PDB file of C-alpha atoms in Angstrom:
ATOM      1  CA  MET A 980       0.304  -0.131  -0.146  1.00 42.00           C
ATOM      2  CA  LEU A 981       2.740   2.419   0.967  1.00 39.00           C
ATOM      3  CA  ILE A 982       4.655   1.935  -2.197  1.00 45.00           C
ATOM      4  CA  ALA A 983       1.457   2.602  -3.978  1.00 45.00           C
ATOM      5  CA  ALA A 984       0.789   5.561  -2.574  1.00 45.00           C
ATOM      6  CA  MET A 985       3.944   6.472  -3.116  1.00 41.00           C
ATOM      7  CA  LEU A 986       3.701   5.829  -6.832  1.00 42.00           C
ATOM      8  CA  LEU A 987       0.184   7.865  -6.928  1.00 43.00           C
ATOM      9  CA  ALA A 988       1.842  10.836  -5.311  1.00 44.00           C
ATOM     10  CA  ILE A 989       4.530  11.188  -8.584  1.00 44.00           C
ATOM     11  CA  ALA A 990       1.989  10.696 -10.825  1.00 44.00           C
ATOM     12  CA  ASN A 991       0.188  13.225  -9.523  1.00 44.00           C
ATOM     13  CA  THR A 992       2.778  16.055  -9.333  1.00 51.00           C
ATOM     14  CA  ALA A 993       4.946  14.693 -12.333  1.00 61.00           C
ATOM     15  CA  GLN A 994       3.974  16.745 -14.885  1.00 71.00           C
ATOM     16  CA  PRO A 995       5.176  14.204 -18.918  1.00 85.00           C
ATOM     17  CA  TYR A 996       6.993  15.646 -21.499  1.00 92.00           C
ATOM     18  CA  PRO A 997       5.164  16.156 -24.432  1.00 95.00           C
ATOM     19  CA  TYR A 998       8.325  14.727 -26.441  1.00 96.00           C
ATOM     20  CA  MET A 999       6.670  13.726 -29.972  1.00 97.00           C
ATOM     21  CA  GLU A1000       4.499  17.110 -30.171  1.00 97.00           C
ATOM     22  CA  GLN A1001       6.921  19.210 -29.679  1.00 96.00           C
ATOM     23  CA  LEU A1002       9.033  17.252 -32.054  1.00 97.00           C
ATOM     24  CA  ARG A1003       6.180  17.518 -34.575  1.00 98.00           C
ATOM     25  CA  ALA A1004       5.786  21.408 -33.759  1.00 98.00           C
ATOM     26  CA  ALA A1005       9.917  21.760 -34.704  1.00 97.00           C
ATOM     27  CA  GLU A1006       9.545  20.454 -37.672  1.00 98.00           C
ATOM     28  CA  LYS A1007       7.021  22.173 -38.338  1.00 98.00           C
ATOM     29  CA  THR A1008       8.529  25.315 -37.902  1.00 98.00           C
ATOM     30  CA  VAL A1009      11.799  24.495 -39.572  1.00 97.00           C
ATOM     31  CA  ASP A1010       9.897  23.983 -42.927  1.00 97.00           C
ATOM     32  CA  GLU A1011       8.197  27.659 -42.357  1.00 97.00           C
ATOM     33  CA  ALA A1012      10.536  29.544 -41.138  1.00 96.00           C
ATOM     34  CA  PRO A1013      12.530  32.207 -43.776  1.00 95.00           C
ATOM     35  CA  GLU A1014      15.474  31.769 -44.552  1.00 93.00           C
ATOM     36  CA  GLY A1015      18.196  33.962 -41.935  1.00 93.00           C
ATOM     37  CA  PRO A1016      18.423  34.287 -38.206  1.00 92.00           C
ATOM     38  CA  GLN A1017      14.668  32.561 -38.403  1.00 95.00           C
ATOM     39  CA  LYS A1018      16.120  29.574 -39.807  1.00 96.00           C
ATOM     40  CA  ILE A1019      19.147  28.385 -37.863  1.00 95.00           C
ATOM     41  CA  ARG A1020      17.117  29.141 -34.756  1.00 96.00           C
ATOM     42  CA  ALA A1021      14.143  26.712 -35.841  1.00 97.00           C
ATOM     43  CA  LEU A1022      16.871  24.331 -36.742  1.00 97.00           C
ATOM     44  CA  HIS A1023      18.862  23.797 -34.175  1.00 97.00           C
ATOM     45  CA  MET A1024      15.417  23.554 -32.206  1.00 97.00           C
ATOM     46  CA  LEU A1025      14.939  21.103 -34.116  1.00 98.00           C
ATOM     47  CA  ALA A1026      17.706  19.620 -33.884  1.00 97.00           C
ATOM     48  CA  LEU A1027      17.604  19.519 -30.006  1.00 96.00           C
ATOM     49  CA  ALA A1028      14.343  18.022 -30.267  1.00 97.00           C
ATOM     50  CA  GLN A1029      15.530  14.885 -31.971  1.00 98.00           C
ATOM     51  CA  SER A1030      17.452  14.232 -30.141  1.00 97.00           C
ATOM     52  CA  PHE A1031      15.386  14.049 -27.076  1.00 97.00           C
ATOM     53  CA  VAL A1032      13.935  11.522 -28.653  1.00 96.00           C
ATOM     54  CA  GLY A1033      17.273   9.401 -29.591  1.00 95.00           C
ATOM     55  CA  GLU A1034      17.362  10.565 -32.633  1.00 96.00           C
ATOM     56  CA  ALA A1035      21.458  11.185 -32.697  1.00 95.00           C
ATOM     57  CA  GLN A1036      22.274  10.984 -35.861  1.00 96.00           C
ATOM     58  CA  ARG A1037      19.578  12.852 -37.739  1.00 97.00           C
ATOM     59  CA  ALA A1038      19.883  15.953 -34.702  1.00 97.00           C
ATOM     60  CA  GLN A1039      24.030  15.627 -36.221  1.00 96.00           C
ATOM     61  CA  GLU A1040      22.170  16.220 -39.749  1.00 97.00           C
ATOM     62  CA  THR A1041      20.155  18.748 -38.717  1.00 97.00           C
ATOM     63  CA  ASN A1042      23.097  20.521 -37.198  1.00 95.00           C
ATOM     64  CA  ALA A1043      24.882  20.417 -40.349  1.00 94.00           C
ATOM     65  CA  ARG A1044      22.359  21.914 -41.906  1.00 94.00           C
ATOM     66  CA  ARG A1045      21.995  24.655 -39.396  1.00 95.00           C
ATOM     67  CA  LEU A1046      25.819  25.279 -40.313  1.00 90.00           C
ATOM     68  CA  GLN A1047      25.216  25.508 -43.552  1.00 89.00           C
ATOM     69  CA  GLU A1048      22.641  27.761 -43.398  1.00 89.00           C
ATOM     70  CA  MET A1049      24.833  30.096 -41.448  1.00 86.00           C
ATOM     71  CA  LYS A1050      26.871  30.282 -45.172  1.00 80.00           C
ATOM     72  CA  PRO A1051      30.678  30.501 -44.454  1.00 78.00           C
ATOM     73  CA  THR A1052      32.755  31.859 -47.347  1.00 81.00           C
ATOM     74  CA  PRO A1053      35.538  29.493 -49.191  1.00 83.00           C
ATOM     75  CA  GLN A1054      37.559  31.672 -47.422  1.00 86.00           C
ATOM     76  CA  GLN A1055      36.356  31.637 -43.557  1.00 83.00           C
ATOM     77  CA  HIS A1056      35.551  28.397 -43.980  1.00 81.00           C
ATOM     78  CA  THR A1057      39.961  27.871 -45.070  1.00 88.00           C
ATOM     79  CA  GLU A1058      40.467  30.368 -42.169  1.00 89.00           C
ATOM     80  CA  ILE A1059      39.003  28.058 -39.356  1.00 86.00           C
ATOM     81  CA  THR A1060      39.882  25.177 -41.086  1.00 88.00           C
ATOM     82  CA  ALA A1061      43.610  26.041 -41.029  1.00 91.00           C
ATOM     83  CA  GLN A1062      43.188  27.590 -37.759  1.00 90.00           C
ATOM     84  CA  VAL A1063      42.279  24.481 -36.093  1.00 87.00           C
ATOM     85  CA  GLY A1064      44.587  21.995 -37.772  1.00 90.00           C
ATOM     86  CA  ALA A1065      47.818  24.656 -36.050  1.00 90.00           C
ATOM     87  CA  MET A1066      46.107  24.109 -32.791  1.00 84.00           C
ATOM     88  CA  LEU A1067      46.053  20.395 -32.617  1.00 87.00           C
ATOM     89  CA  ALA A1068      49.946  19.858 -34.569  1.00 89.00           C
ATOM     90  CA  ASP A1069      51.109  20.483 -31.054  1.00 85.00           C
ATOM     91  CA  PHE A1070      48.773  17.401 -29.513  1.00 87.00           C
ATOM     92  CA  GLU A1071      48.772  13.941 -29.193  1.00 88.00           C
ATOM     93  CA  ALA A1072      45.218  11.345 -29.194  1.00 89.00           C
ATOM     94  CA  ARG A1073      44.831  10.186 -25.795  1.00 92.00           C
ATOM     95  CA  ASP A1074      42.012   8.926 -23.638  1.00 96.00           C
ATOM     96  CA  ALA A1075      39.774  12.077 -22.873  1.00 95.00           C
ATOM     97  CA  LEU A1076      38.669  10.457 -19.441  1.00 97.00           C
ATOM     98  CA  ALA A1077      41.689   8.907 -18.103  1.00 97.00           C
ATOM     99  CA  ALA A1078      43.638  12.277 -19.294  1.00 96.00           C
ATOM    100  CA  ILE A1079      40.677  14.249 -17.498  1.00 97.00           C
ATOM    101  CA  VAL A1080      41.433  12.472 -14.559  1.00 97.00           C
ATOM    102  CA  GLY A1081      44.689  12.693 -14.694  1.00 96.00           C
ATOM    103  CA  GLN A1082      44.592  16.401 -14.459  1.00 95.00           C
ATOM    104  CA  ALA A1083      42.009  16.766 -11.709  1.00 97.00           C
ATOM    105  CA  GLN A1084      44.191  15.304  -8.967  1.00 94.00           C
ATOM    106  CA  ASN A1085      45.274  17.753  -7.601  1.00 92.00           C
ATOM    107  CA  ARG A1086      42.410  20.671  -9.471  1.00 95.00           C
ATOM    108  CA  ARG A1087      39.173  22.250  -7.874  1.00 95.00           C
ATOM    109  CA  ILE A1088      37.898  23.190 -11.002  1.00 96.00           C
ATOM    110  CA  VAL A1089      36.734  20.685 -13.512  1.00 97.00           C
ATOM    111  CA  ILE A1090      34.872  22.105 -16.422  1.00 96.00           C
ATOM    112  CA  LEU A1091      33.301  20.667 -19.802  1.00 96.00           C
ATOM    113  CA  ASN A1092      31.056  21.610 -22.366  1.00 94.00           C
ATOM    114  CA  GLU A1093      28.689  20.105 -25.015  1.00 95.00           C
ATOM    115  CA  ALA A1094      27.268  20.194 -27.996  1.00 94.00           C
ATOM    116  CA  HIS A1095      23.285  20.556 -26.916  1.00 95.00           C
ATOM    117  CA  GLN A1096      22.263  18.199 -29.337  1.00 95.00           C
ATOM    118  CA  VAL A1097      24.792  15.249 -29.015  1.00 96.00           C
ATOM    119  CA  SER A1098      23.183  13.128 -26.212  1.00 95.00           C
ATOM    120  CA  GLN A1099      26.254  10.921 -26.290  1.00 96.00           C
ATOM    121  CA  HIS A1100      28.489  13.698 -23.985  1.00 97.00           C
ATOM    122  CA  ARG A1101      26.378  13.308 -21.765  1.00 97.00           C
ATOM    123  CA  ALA A1102      26.869   9.925 -21.603  1.00 97.00           C
ATOM    124  CA  PHE A1103      30.605  10.839 -21.433  1.00 98.00           C
ATOM    125  CA  ALA A1104      30.050  13.583 -18.554  1.00 98.00           C
ATOM    126  CA  THR A1105      28.187  10.513 -16.195  1.00 98.00           C
ATOM    127  CA  LEU A1106      31.448   8.837 -16.788  1.00 98.00           C
ATOM    128  CA  LEU A1107      33.741  11.924 -15.898  1.00 98.00           C
ATOM    129  CA  ALA A1108      31.246  12.551 -13.060  1.00 98.00           C
ATOM    130  CA  LEU A1109      31.823   9.048 -11.498  1.00 98.00           C
ATOM    131  CA  GLU A1110      35.520   8.777 -11.306  1.00 98.00           C
ATOM    132  CA  LEU A1111      35.775  12.438 -10.534  1.00 98.00           C
ATOM    133  CA  ARG A1112      33.471  11.499  -7.468  1.00 98.00           C
ATOM    134  CA  LYS A1113      36.617   9.649  -6.658  1.00 97.00           C
ATOM    135  CA  GLN A1114      38.915  11.989  -5.548  1.00 96.00           C
ATOM    136  CA  GLY A1115      36.166  14.435  -3.767  1.00 96.00           C
ATOM    137  CA  PHE A1116      34.618  16.101  -6.228  1.00 98.00           C
ATOM    138  CA  GLY A1117      31.734  17.174  -4.044  1.00 97.00           C
ATOM    139  CA  TYR A1118      29.320  20.225  -6.068  1.00 98.00           C
ATOM    140  CA  LEU A1119      28.228  19.845  -9.782  1.00 98.00           C
ATOM    141  CA  ALA A1120      27.073  22.881 -11.329  1.00 97.00           C
ATOM    142  CA  VAL A1121      24.867  22.454 -14.350  1.00 96.00           C
ATOM    143  CA  GLU A1122      23.325  25.700 -16.236  1.00 89.00           C
ATOM    144  CA  THR A1123      19.974  23.359 -17.197  1.00 90.00           C
ATOM    145  CA  LEU A1124      18.414  23.858 -13.770  1.00 91.00           C
ATOM    146  CA  ASP A1125      15.594  26.113 -13.705  1.00 84.00           C
ATOM    147  CA  ALA A1126      16.304  27.783  -9.518  1.00 85.00           C
ATOM    148  CA  ARG A1127      14.008  30.932 -10.653  1.00 87.00           C
ATOM    149  CA  THR A1128      11.352  28.860  -8.134  1.00 85.00           C
ATOM    150  CA  PRO A1129      11.729  28.611  -4.748  1.00 82.00           C
ATOM    151  CA  GLY A1130      12.778  25.145  -3.211  1.00 91.00           C
ATOM    152  CA  ARG A1131      13.349  23.574  -6.606  1.00 93.00           C
ATOM    153  CA  VAL A1132      16.989  22.600  -6.865  1.00 95.00           C
ATOM    154  CA  ALA A1133      15.888  21.171  -3.240  1.00 95.00           C
ATOM    155  CA  ASP A1134      13.159  19.071  -3.878  1.00 96.00           C
ATOM    156  CA  LEU A1135      15.899  17.544  -6.538  1.00 96.00           C
ATOM    157  CA  GLN A1136      18.201  17.083  -4.414  1.00 97.00           C
ATOM    158  CA  ARG A1137      16.220  15.556  -1.612  1.00 97.00           C
ATOM    159  CA  ARG A1138      14.124  13.548  -4.715  1.00 96.00           C
ATOM    160  CA  GLY A1139      17.286  11.959  -6.250  1.00 97.00           C
ATOM    161  CA  TYR A1140      15.670  12.304 -10.219  1.00 96.00           C
ATOM    162  CA  PRO A1141      15.021  15.189 -12.355  1.00 95.00           C
ATOM    163  CA  LEU A1142      11.236  15.787 -13.405  1.00 93.00           C
ATOM    164  CA  ALA A1143       9.666  17.356 -16.756  1.00 91.00           C
ATOM    165  CA  GLU A1144       9.926  21.025 -14.655  1.00 91.00           C
ATOM    166  CA  ASP A1145      13.073  20.357 -13.286  1.00 93.00           C
ATOM    167  CA  GLY A1146      14.977  21.587 -15.821  1.00 92.00           C
ATOM    168  CA  PHE A1147      15.499  22.582 -19.908  1.00 93.00           C
ATOM    169  CA  TYR A1148      18.097  20.529 -21.296  1.00 94.00           C
ATOM    170  CA  SER A1149      16.992  18.112 -18.210  1.00 94.00           C
ATOM    171  CA  LYS A1150      14.451  16.180 -20.001  1.00 94.00           C
ATOM    172  CA  GLU A1151      16.684  14.373 -22.251  1.00 96.00           C
ATOM    173  CA  PRO A1152      17.345  10.583 -21.280  1.00 95.00           C
ATOM    174  CA  LEU A1153      20.787  10.935 -21.265  1.00 97.00           C
ATOM    175  CA  PHE A1154      20.557  14.084 -19.381  1.00 97.00           C
ATOM    176  CA  GLY A1155      18.499  12.710 -16.563  1.00 96.00           C
ATOM    177  CA  ASP A1156      19.923  10.200 -15.849  1.00 97.00           C
ATOM    178  CA  PHE A1157      23.884  12.599 -15.605  1.00 98.00           C
ATOM    179  CA  LEU A1158      21.601  13.775 -12.453  1.00 98.00           C
ATOM    180  CA  ARG A1159      20.735  10.620 -11.339  1.00 98.00           C
ATOM    181  CA  ARG A1160      23.936   8.771 -11.133  1.00 98.00           C
ATOM    182  CA  SER A1161      25.522  12.269  -9.982  1.00 98.00           C
ATOM    183  CA  LEU A1162      23.081  12.263  -7.056  1.00 98.00           C
ATOM    184  CA  ALA A1163      23.786   8.746  -5.930  1.00 98.00           C
ATOM    185  CA  ALA A1164      27.123   9.359  -5.976  1.00 98.00           C
ATOM    186  CA  GLY A1165      27.046  12.319  -3.591  1.00 98.00           C
ATOM    187  CA  TYR A1166      26.647  15.626  -5.115  1.00 98.00           C
ATOM    188  CA  LYS A1167      25.454  18.227  -4.392  1.00 97.00           C
ATOM    189  CA  LEU A1168      23.313  20.080  -7.356  1.00 97.00           C
ATOM    190  CA  VAL A1169      24.011  23.740  -8.495  1.00 96.00           C
ATOM    191  CA  ALA A1170      21.625  25.848 -10.726  1.00 95.00           C
ATOM    192  CA  TYR A1171      23.914  28.586 -11.997  1.00 93.00           C
ATOM    193  CA  GLU A1172      21.867  29.910 -15.323  1.00 91.00           C
ATOM    194  CA  HIS A1173      21.792  33.950 -14.952  1.00 88.00           C
ATOM    195  CA  THR A1174      18.062  34.639 -14.921  1.00 85.00           C
ATOM    196  CA  ALA A1175      18.471  38.365 -13.692  1.00 83.00           C
ATOM    197  CA  TYR A1176      19.417  40.384 -17.529  1.00 80.00           C
ATOM    198  CA  SER A1177      18.764  44.221 -16.543  1.00 76.00           C
ATOM    199  CA  ALA A1178      15.369  45.594 -17.659  1.00 74.00           C
ATOM    200  CA  ASP A1179      16.890  47.239 -21.261  1.00 79.00           C
ATOM    201  CA  TYR A1180      18.018  42.942 -22.333  1.00 77.00           C
ATOM    202  CA  ASP A1181      16.441  43.981 -25.369  1.00 78.00           C
ATOM    203  CA  GLY A1182      18.157  47.220 -26.781  1.00 83.00           C
ATOM    204  CA  LEU A1183      21.518  44.588 -25.456  1.00 83.00           C
ATOM    205  CA  ALA A1184      24.169  44.389 -28.503  1.00 87.00           C
ATOM    206  CA  PRO A1185      23.951  40.448 -28.934  1.00 84.00           C
ATOM    207  CA  VAL A1186      27.830  40.581 -27.218  1.00 86.00           C
ATOM    208  CA  ASP A1187      26.623  42.265 -24.533  1.00 87.00           C
ATOM    209  CA  ARG A1188      23.329  40.253 -23.534  1.00 86.00           C
ATOM    210  CA  GLN A1189      26.028  37.162 -24.107  1.00 87.00           C
ATOM    211  CA  ILE A1190      29.124  38.982 -21.467  1.00 87.00           C
ATOM    212  CA  GLN A1191      25.812  39.680 -18.804  1.00 89.00           C
ATOM    213  CA  ARG A1192      24.720  35.714 -19.522  1.00 89.00           C
ATOM    214  CA  GLU A1193      28.728  34.913 -18.563  1.00 90.00           C
ATOM    215  CA  GLU A1194      29.182  37.383 -15.497  1.00 91.00           C
ATOM    216  CA  GLY A1195      25.901  36.125 -14.179  1.00 91.00           C
ATOM    217  CA  GLN A1196      26.770  32.860 -14.199  1.00 92.00           C
ATOM    218  CA  ALA A1197      30.272  33.267 -12.877  1.00 92.00           C
ATOM    219  CA  GLN A1198      28.225  34.730 -10.124  1.00 94.00           C
ATOM    220  CA  ASN A1199      25.706  32.286  -9.236  1.00 93.00           C
ATOM    221  CA  ILE A1200      28.701  29.260  -9.015  1.00 94.00           C
ATOM    222  CA  MET A1201      30.638  32.129  -6.367  1.00 95.00           C
ATOM    223  CA  ASP A1202      27.409  33.063  -4.648  1.00 94.00           C
ATOM    224  CA  ARG A1203      25.685  29.395  -3.985  1.00 94.00           C
ATOM    225  CA  VAL A1204      29.435  27.174  -3.902  1.00 96.00           C
ATOM    226  CA  PHE A1205      32.025  29.695  -2.870  1.00 94.00           C
ATOM    227  CA  ALA A1206      30.724  31.672  -0.303  1.00 94.00           C
ATOM    228  CA  SER A1207      30.038  29.131   1.944  1.00 91.00           C
ATOM    229  CA  ASN A1208      32.917  26.569   1.100  1.00 90.00           C
ATOM    230  CA  PRO A1209      36.213  28.119   0.432  1.00 84.00           C
ATOM    231  CA  ARG A1210      37.600  25.277  -0.915  1.00 91.00           C
ATOM    232  CA  PRO A1211      35.468  23.528  -3.015  1.00 95.00           C
ATOM    233  CA  ARG A1212      36.033  21.343  -5.481  1.00 97.00           C
ATOM    234  CA  VAL A1213      33.386  21.682  -8.597  1.00 97.00           C
ATOM    235  CA  PHE A1214      32.861  20.078 -11.913  1.00 98.00           C
ATOM    236  CA  ILE A1215      31.355  22.630 -13.826  1.00 97.00           C
ATOM    237  CA  TYR A1216      28.797  21.252 -16.661  1.00 97.00           C
ATOM    238  CA  VAL A1217      28.508  24.121 -19.851  1.00 94.00           C
ATOM    239  CA  GLY A1218      27.869  24.147 -23.397  1.00 91.00           C
ATOM    240  CA  HIS A1219      29.624  24.796 -26.482  1.00 86.00           C
ATOM    241  CA  GLY A1220      31.472  28.258 -25.871  1.00 79.00           C
ATOM    242  CA  HIS A1221      30.517  28.693 -22.219  1.00 80.00           C
ATOM    243  CA  VAL A1222      34.677  26.776 -21.682  1.00 78.00           C
ATOM    244  CA  ASN A1223      36.260  29.519 -23.379  1.00 75.00           C
ATOM    245  CA  LYS A1224      39.577  30.448 -21.810  1.00 67.00           C
ATOM    246  CA  GLY A1225      40.531  33.992 -23.045  1.00 62.00           C
ATOM    247  CA  LEU A1226      42.016  36.773 -21.168  1.00 46.00           C
ATOM    248  CA  THR A1227      40.852  40.144 -19.885  1.00 49.00           C
ATOM    249  CA  ASP A1228      41.940  43.282 -18.814  1.00 43.00           C
TER     250      ASP A1228
END
């Protein structure tokens, strides 16, 4: 009776996510979107929807189409290829998991990025999180979680698995498994997405919006981890270029 009551309580509180409806809507949006930024955005959302239902190959193909829509010139393509080749010239291929774990032994922060449309990246992130946990890493910071509702992240922490309403990318099955297994290993989750944009957000240039987001995310991590624990060990999981390393004045 107790188990039945628990299952009924979960069924009454958890909101199902309409995976197939979202996929069909994304397909329709791509078909109707005009060429240019709207088409590029629509293709990005379609690739995500495809990855959410396990269509890994189709998601990759859609993303390739999105890149083609951005229409790089032959010169730009050549320059980018040359830059990537120069970056990789002095490196040797190694097992990624072993290499990162080895380098993390004396570090307190590890940052890993994913391509949001590639679900397999979450499988690797899970393996890395479990190995880092053995080294004493205790915080897992992921940008997907929604901390705007009071108590939501704390409820997720106690529950041990995400609901559809807990975040966006965490609706994808492998991301959900990443969070479940990390919680079971003893991680404390940290939601660090920036939501407190300035009132003049719509008038900002894209680069200024991005700066505001990056600074806000960094501040959230400082406030929610380092303010109460001066020497934590944190695994930060990000998307795409948020992991970029650069110099500032």
